[in-house]
Coordinates of C-alpha atoms and ligand atoms in Angstrom, one line a residue:
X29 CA -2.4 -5.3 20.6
X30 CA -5.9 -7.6 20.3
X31 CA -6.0 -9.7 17.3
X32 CA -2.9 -8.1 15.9
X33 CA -2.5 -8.7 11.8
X34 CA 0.9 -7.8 11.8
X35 CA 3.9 -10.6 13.4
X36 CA 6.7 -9.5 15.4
X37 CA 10.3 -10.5 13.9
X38 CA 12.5 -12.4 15.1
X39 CA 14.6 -10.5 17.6
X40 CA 18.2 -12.0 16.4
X41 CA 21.4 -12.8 18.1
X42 CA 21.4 -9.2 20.4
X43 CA 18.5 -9.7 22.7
X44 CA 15.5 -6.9 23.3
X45 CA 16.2 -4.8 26.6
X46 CA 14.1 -6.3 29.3
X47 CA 10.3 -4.8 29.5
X48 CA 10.7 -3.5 25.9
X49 CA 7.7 -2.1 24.3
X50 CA 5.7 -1.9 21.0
X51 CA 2.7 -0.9 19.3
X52 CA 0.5 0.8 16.7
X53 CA -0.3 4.1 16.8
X54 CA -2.9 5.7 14.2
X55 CA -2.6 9.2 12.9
X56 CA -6.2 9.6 12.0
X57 CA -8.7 12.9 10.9
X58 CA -10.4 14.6 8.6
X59 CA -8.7 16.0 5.0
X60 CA -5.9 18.1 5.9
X61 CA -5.6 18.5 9.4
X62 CA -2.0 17.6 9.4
X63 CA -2.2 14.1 9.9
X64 CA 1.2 13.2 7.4
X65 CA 3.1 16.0 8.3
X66 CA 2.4 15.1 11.7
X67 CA 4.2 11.6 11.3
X68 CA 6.8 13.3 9.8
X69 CA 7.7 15.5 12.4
X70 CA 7.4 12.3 15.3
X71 CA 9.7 10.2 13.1
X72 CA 12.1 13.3 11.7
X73 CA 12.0 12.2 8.9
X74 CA 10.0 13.3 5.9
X75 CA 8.4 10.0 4.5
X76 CA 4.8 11.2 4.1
X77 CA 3.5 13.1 1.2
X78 CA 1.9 16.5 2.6
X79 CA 0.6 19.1 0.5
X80 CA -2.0 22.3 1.5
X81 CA -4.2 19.9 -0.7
X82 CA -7.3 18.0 1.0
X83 CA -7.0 14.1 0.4
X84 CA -3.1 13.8 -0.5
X85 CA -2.7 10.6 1.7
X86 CA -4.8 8.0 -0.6
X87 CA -3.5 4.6 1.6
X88 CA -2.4 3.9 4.5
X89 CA 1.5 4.1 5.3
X90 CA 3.6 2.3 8.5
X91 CA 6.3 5.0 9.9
X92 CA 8.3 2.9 12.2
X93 CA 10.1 4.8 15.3
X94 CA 12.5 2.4 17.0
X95 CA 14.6 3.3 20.2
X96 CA 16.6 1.3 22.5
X97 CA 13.6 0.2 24.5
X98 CA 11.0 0.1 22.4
X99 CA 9.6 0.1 19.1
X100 CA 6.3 2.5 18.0
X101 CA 4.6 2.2 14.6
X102 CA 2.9 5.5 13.7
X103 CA 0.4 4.7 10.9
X104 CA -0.5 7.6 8.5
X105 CA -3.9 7.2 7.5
X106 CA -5.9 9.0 4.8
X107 CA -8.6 11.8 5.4
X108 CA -11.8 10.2 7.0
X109 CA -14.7 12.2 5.1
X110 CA -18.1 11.7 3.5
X111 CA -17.3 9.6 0.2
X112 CA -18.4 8.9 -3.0
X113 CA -16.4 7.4 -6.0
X114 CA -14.9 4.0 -5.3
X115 CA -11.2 6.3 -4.7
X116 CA -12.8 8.0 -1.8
X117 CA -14.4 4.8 -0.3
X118 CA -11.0 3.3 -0.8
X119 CA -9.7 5.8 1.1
X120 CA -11.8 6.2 4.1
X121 CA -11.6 2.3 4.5
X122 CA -7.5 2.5 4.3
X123 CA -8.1 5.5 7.4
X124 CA -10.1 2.4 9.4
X125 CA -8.4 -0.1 8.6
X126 CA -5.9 1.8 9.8
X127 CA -7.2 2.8 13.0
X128 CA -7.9 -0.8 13.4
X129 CA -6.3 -3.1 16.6
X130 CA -4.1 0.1 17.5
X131 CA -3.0 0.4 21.0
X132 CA -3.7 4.5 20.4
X133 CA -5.6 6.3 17.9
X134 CA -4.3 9.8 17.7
X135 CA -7.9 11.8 16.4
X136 CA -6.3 15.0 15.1
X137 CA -8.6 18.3 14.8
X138 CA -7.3 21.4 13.5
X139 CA -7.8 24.5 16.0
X140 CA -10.1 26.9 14.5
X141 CA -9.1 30.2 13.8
X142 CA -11.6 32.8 16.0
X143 CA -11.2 36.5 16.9
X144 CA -13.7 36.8 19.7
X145 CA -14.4 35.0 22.9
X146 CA -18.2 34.8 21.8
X147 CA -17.1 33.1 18.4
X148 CA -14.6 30.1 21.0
X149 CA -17.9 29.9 22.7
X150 CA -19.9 29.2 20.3
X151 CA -17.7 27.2 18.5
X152 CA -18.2 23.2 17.3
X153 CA -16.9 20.9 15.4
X154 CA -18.5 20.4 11.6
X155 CA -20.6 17.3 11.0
X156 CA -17.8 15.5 9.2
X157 CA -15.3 15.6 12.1
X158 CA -18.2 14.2 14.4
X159 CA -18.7 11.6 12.1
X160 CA -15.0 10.6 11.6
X161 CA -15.3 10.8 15.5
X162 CA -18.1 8.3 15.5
X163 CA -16.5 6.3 13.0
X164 CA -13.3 6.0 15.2
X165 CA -15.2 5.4 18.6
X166 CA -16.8 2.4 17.4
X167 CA -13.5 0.6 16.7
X168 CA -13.2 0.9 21.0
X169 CA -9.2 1.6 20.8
X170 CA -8.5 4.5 23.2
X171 CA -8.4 7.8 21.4
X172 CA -6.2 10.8 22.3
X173 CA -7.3 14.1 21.2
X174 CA -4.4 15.9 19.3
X175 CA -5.1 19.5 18.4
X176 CA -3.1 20.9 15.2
X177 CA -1.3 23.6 13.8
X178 CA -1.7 25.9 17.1
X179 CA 1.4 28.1 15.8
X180 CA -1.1 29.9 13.6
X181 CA -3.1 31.3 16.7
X182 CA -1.9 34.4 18.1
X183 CA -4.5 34.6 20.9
X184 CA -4.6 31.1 23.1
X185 CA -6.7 32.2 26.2
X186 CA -9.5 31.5 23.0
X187 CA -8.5 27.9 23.0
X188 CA -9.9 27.1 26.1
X189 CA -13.4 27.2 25.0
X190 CA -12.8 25.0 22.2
X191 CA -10.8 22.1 24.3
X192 CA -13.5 21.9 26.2
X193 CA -16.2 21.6 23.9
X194 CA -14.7 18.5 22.7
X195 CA -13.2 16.8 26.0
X196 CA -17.8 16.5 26.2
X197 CA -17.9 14.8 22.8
X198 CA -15.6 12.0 24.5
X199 CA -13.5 10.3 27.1
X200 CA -10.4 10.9 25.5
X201 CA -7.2 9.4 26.9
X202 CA -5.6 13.1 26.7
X203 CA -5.7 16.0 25.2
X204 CA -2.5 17.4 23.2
X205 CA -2.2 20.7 21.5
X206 CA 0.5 21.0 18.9
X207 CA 1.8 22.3 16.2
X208 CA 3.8 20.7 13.6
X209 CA 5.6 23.5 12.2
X210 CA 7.1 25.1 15.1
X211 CA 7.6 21.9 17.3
X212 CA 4.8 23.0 20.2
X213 CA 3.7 19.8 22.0
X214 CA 5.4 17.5 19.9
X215 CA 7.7 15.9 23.0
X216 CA 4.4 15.6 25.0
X217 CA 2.8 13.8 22.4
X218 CA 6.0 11.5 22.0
X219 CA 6.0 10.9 25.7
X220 CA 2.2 9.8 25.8
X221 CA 2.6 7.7 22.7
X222 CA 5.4 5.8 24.5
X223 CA 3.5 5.4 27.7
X224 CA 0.5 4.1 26.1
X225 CA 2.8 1.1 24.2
X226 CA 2.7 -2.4 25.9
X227 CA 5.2 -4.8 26.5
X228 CA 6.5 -6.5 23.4
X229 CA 8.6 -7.5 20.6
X230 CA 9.9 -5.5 17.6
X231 CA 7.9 -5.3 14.8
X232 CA 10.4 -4.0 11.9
X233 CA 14.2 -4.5 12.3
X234 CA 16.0 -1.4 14.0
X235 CA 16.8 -0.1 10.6
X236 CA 13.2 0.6 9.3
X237 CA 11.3 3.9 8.7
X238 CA 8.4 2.5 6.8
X239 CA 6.6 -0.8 5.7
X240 CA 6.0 0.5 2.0
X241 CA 9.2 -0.2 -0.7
X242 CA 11.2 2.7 -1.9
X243 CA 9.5 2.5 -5.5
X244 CA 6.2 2.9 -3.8
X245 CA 7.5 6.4 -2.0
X246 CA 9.0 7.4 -5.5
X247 CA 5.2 7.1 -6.8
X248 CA 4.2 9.2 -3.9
X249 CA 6.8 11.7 -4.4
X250 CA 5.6 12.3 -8.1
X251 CA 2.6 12.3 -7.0
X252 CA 2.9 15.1 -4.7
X253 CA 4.7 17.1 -7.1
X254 CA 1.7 16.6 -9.4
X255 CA -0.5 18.3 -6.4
X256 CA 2.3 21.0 -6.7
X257 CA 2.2 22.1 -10.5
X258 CA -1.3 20.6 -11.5
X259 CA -4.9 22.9 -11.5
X260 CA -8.2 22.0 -9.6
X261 CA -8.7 18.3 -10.1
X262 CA -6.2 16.8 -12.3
X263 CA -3.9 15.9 -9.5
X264 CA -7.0 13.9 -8.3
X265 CA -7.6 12.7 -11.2
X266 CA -4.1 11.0 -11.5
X267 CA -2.6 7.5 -9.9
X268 CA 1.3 7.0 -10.9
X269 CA 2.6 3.4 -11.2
X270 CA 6.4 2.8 -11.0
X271 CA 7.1 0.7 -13.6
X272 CA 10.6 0.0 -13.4
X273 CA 13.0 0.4 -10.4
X274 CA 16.3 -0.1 -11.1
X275 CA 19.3 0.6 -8.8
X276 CA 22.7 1.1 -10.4
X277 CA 25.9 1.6 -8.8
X278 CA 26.2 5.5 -8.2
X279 CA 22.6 6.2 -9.3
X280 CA 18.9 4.5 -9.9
X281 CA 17.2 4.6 -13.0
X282 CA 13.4 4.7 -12.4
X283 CA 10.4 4.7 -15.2
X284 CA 6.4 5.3 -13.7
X285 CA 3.4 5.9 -15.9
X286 CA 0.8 8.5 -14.6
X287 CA -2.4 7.7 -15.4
X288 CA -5.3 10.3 -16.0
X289 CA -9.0 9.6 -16.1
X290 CA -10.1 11.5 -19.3
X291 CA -8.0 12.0 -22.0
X292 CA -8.3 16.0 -22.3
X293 CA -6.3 15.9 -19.2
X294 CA -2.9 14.1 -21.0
X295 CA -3.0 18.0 -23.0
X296 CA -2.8 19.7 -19.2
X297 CA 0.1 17.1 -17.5
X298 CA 2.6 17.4 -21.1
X299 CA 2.0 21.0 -20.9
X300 CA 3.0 23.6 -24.0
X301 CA 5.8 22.1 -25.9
X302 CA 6.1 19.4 -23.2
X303 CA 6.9 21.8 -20.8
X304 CA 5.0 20.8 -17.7
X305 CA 5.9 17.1 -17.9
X306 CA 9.5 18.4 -18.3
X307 CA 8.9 20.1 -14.9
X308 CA 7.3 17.3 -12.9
X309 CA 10.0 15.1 -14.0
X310 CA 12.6 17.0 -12.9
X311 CA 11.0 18.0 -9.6
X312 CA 10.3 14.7 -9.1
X313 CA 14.0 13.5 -9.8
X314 CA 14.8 16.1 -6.8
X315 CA 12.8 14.7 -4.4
X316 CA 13.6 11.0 -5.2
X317 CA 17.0 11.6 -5.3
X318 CA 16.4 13.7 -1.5
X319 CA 15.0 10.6 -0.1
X320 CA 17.1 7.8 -1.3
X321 CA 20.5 10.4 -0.5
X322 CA 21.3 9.1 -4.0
X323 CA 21.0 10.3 -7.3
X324 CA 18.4 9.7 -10.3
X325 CA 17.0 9.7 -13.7
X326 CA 13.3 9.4 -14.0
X327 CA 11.5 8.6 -17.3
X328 CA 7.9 9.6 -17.0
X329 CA 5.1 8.7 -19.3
X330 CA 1.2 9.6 -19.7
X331 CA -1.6 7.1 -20.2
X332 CA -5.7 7.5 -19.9
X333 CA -7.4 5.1 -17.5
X334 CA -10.7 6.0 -18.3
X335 CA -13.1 7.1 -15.2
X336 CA -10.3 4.9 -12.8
X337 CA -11.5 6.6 -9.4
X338 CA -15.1 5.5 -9.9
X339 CA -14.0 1.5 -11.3
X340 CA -12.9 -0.7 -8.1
X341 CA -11.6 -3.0 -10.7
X342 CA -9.3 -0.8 -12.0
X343 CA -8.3 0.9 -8.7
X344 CA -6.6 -2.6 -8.1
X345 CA -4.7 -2.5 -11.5
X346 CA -3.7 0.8 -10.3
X347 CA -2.2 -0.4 -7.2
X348 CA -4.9 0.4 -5.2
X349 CA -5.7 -3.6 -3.1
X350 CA -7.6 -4.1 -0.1
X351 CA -5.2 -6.1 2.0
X352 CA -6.1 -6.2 5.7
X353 CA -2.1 -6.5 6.6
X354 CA -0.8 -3.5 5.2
Ligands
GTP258 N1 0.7 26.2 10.1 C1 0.7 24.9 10.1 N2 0.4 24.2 9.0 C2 0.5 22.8 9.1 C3 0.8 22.2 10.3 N3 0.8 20.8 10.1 C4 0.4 20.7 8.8 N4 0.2 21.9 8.2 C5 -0.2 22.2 6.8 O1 -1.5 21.6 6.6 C6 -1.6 21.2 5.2 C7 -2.1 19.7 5.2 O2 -1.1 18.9 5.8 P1 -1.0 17.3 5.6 O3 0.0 16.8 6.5 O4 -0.9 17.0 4.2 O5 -2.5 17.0 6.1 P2 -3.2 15.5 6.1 O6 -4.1 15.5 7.3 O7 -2.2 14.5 6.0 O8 -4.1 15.7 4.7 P3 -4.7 14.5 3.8 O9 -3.7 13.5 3.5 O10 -5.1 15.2 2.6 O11 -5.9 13.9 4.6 C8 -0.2 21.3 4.6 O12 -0.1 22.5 3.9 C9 0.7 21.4 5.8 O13 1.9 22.2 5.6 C10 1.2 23.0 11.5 O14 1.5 22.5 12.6 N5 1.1 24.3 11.3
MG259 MG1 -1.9 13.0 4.5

């Protein structure tokens, strides 16, 4: 690590292993290539909001992978992608931030779906992941190509073409294929992210599987419910704020406001009768309760922040800060 903004711990009474090794590893891409469920699947462990929705992963998120002889922190970055409201440039600078003093950025590009050998041949990348390309280049961390959710193509000789249309947009450190869902290329991916990890303390204590507090995942996990139940834009129209944590003795009691940008959209999240809000709340007790292996009762409430995405200031009472160590 160069310049690094996070500080190791302090190792305690059992001393590291001799040439133990750490780092930072960024997951980074456009919208939707795979980039949280990827983490997931590295760490085993479902931390990371992933939905079939483009621009789920809003800030950056620390998944920490600790083994006897080293320590790796995989950061989950939002989509890199051409933005507009003050959300989106948010986002895109949480993705470099992100990418940031990294020992490895992993660039992850979905494999295109093609039928014919002329359509691998004459296949490029769009000018967004170029850009995100660009973007991460100029940062000078090493960048390994990581090429996603191979499972869905049937036909692989028409990969060829495509790997090596992009090996000529860059030196990359390597080239992975993988898929996600079935496992493909996930061990070799480990095994290069280990390699590529200097010599060094631990960052988190052994325990750890991510730098953000349980109340922020539980604002997540509604969140990504919302992206399950909710039309077109509303989910993006919507930040949730946990409110109130509280952790009892055989169960936690939580309360989090979601927030909606106009106020025709509070009709859409109660739903008929207060049917839809009855529904997120109880999906979103589910997959609390599934994270935290405990049970809990969620109180949910509704409240307009007018035009948030597009007013920095209120982005921040939102939870939404620029802080360079996270
Ligand atoms: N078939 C297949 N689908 C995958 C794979 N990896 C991810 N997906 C799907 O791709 C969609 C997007 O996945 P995410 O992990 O949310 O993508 P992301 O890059 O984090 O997206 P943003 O946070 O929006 O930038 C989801 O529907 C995933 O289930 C894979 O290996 N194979
Ligand atoms: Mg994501």
């Amino acid at each position: 690590m160069t310049d690094a903004p996070h500080e190791p711990i302090d190792a305690g009474p059992k001393p590291l292993p001799p040439g133990h090794r750490s780092g930072f590893i960024a997951i980074c891409g456009r919208p939707n290539v795979g980039k949280s469920t990827l983490l997931n699947a590295l760490l085993g462990e479902a931390i990371a909001v992933a939905t079939p929705h483009p621009q789920t992963t809003r800030e950056k998120l620390l998944g920490v992978w600790t083994e006897e002889n080293f320590q790796a922190v995989l950061v989950d970055t939002p989509g890199i992608h051409r933005a507009r409201s003050a959300l989106n440039q948010y986002m895109v600078g949480q993705a470099l931030a992100g990418a940031r003093d990294v020992d490895l950025v992993l660039l992850l590009v979905e494999t295109p779906i093609l039928r014919t050998a002329e359509a691998a041949q004459e296949w490029e990348p769009g000018e967004v992941a170029l850009e995100a390309l660009a973007m991460l280049a100029k940062l000078g961390r090493p960048i390994a190509l990581v090429m996603t959710k191979i499972d869905r193509i049937s036909n692989r000789d028409l990969m060829l073409p495509v790997l090596e249309t992009m090996s000529a947009l860059h030196p990359f450190d390597s080239i992975v294929p993988t898929s996600a869902e079935s496992g493909e290329g996930l061990e070799q991916l480990r095994t290069q992210v280990r390699e590529r990890l200097p010599e060094g303390p631990r960052y988190y204590d052994d325990e750890s599987l991510s730098d953000r507090p349980m109340r922020w995942h539980a604002a997540e996990l509604i969140r990504g419910v919302l992206f399950d139940h909710l039309l077109d834009e509303v989910p993006y129209s919507c930040a949730v704020v946990v409110t109130s944590y509280k952790e009892g003795k055989d169960s936690d009691r939580i309360a989090a406001k979601i927030f909606v940008e106009r106020s025709s959209q509070k009709g859409l999240v109660i739903g008929k009768g207060g049917s839809m809000i009855k529904k997120l709340r109880e999906n979103s007790q589910v997959r609390i309760a599934n994270l935290t292996a405990r049970p809990c009762e969620l109180r949910l409430e509704i409240d307009v922040a007018k035009n948030w995405t597009r007013d920095p200031s209120k982005l921040e009472t939102l939870g939404y800060h620029e802080d360079k160590n996270r």
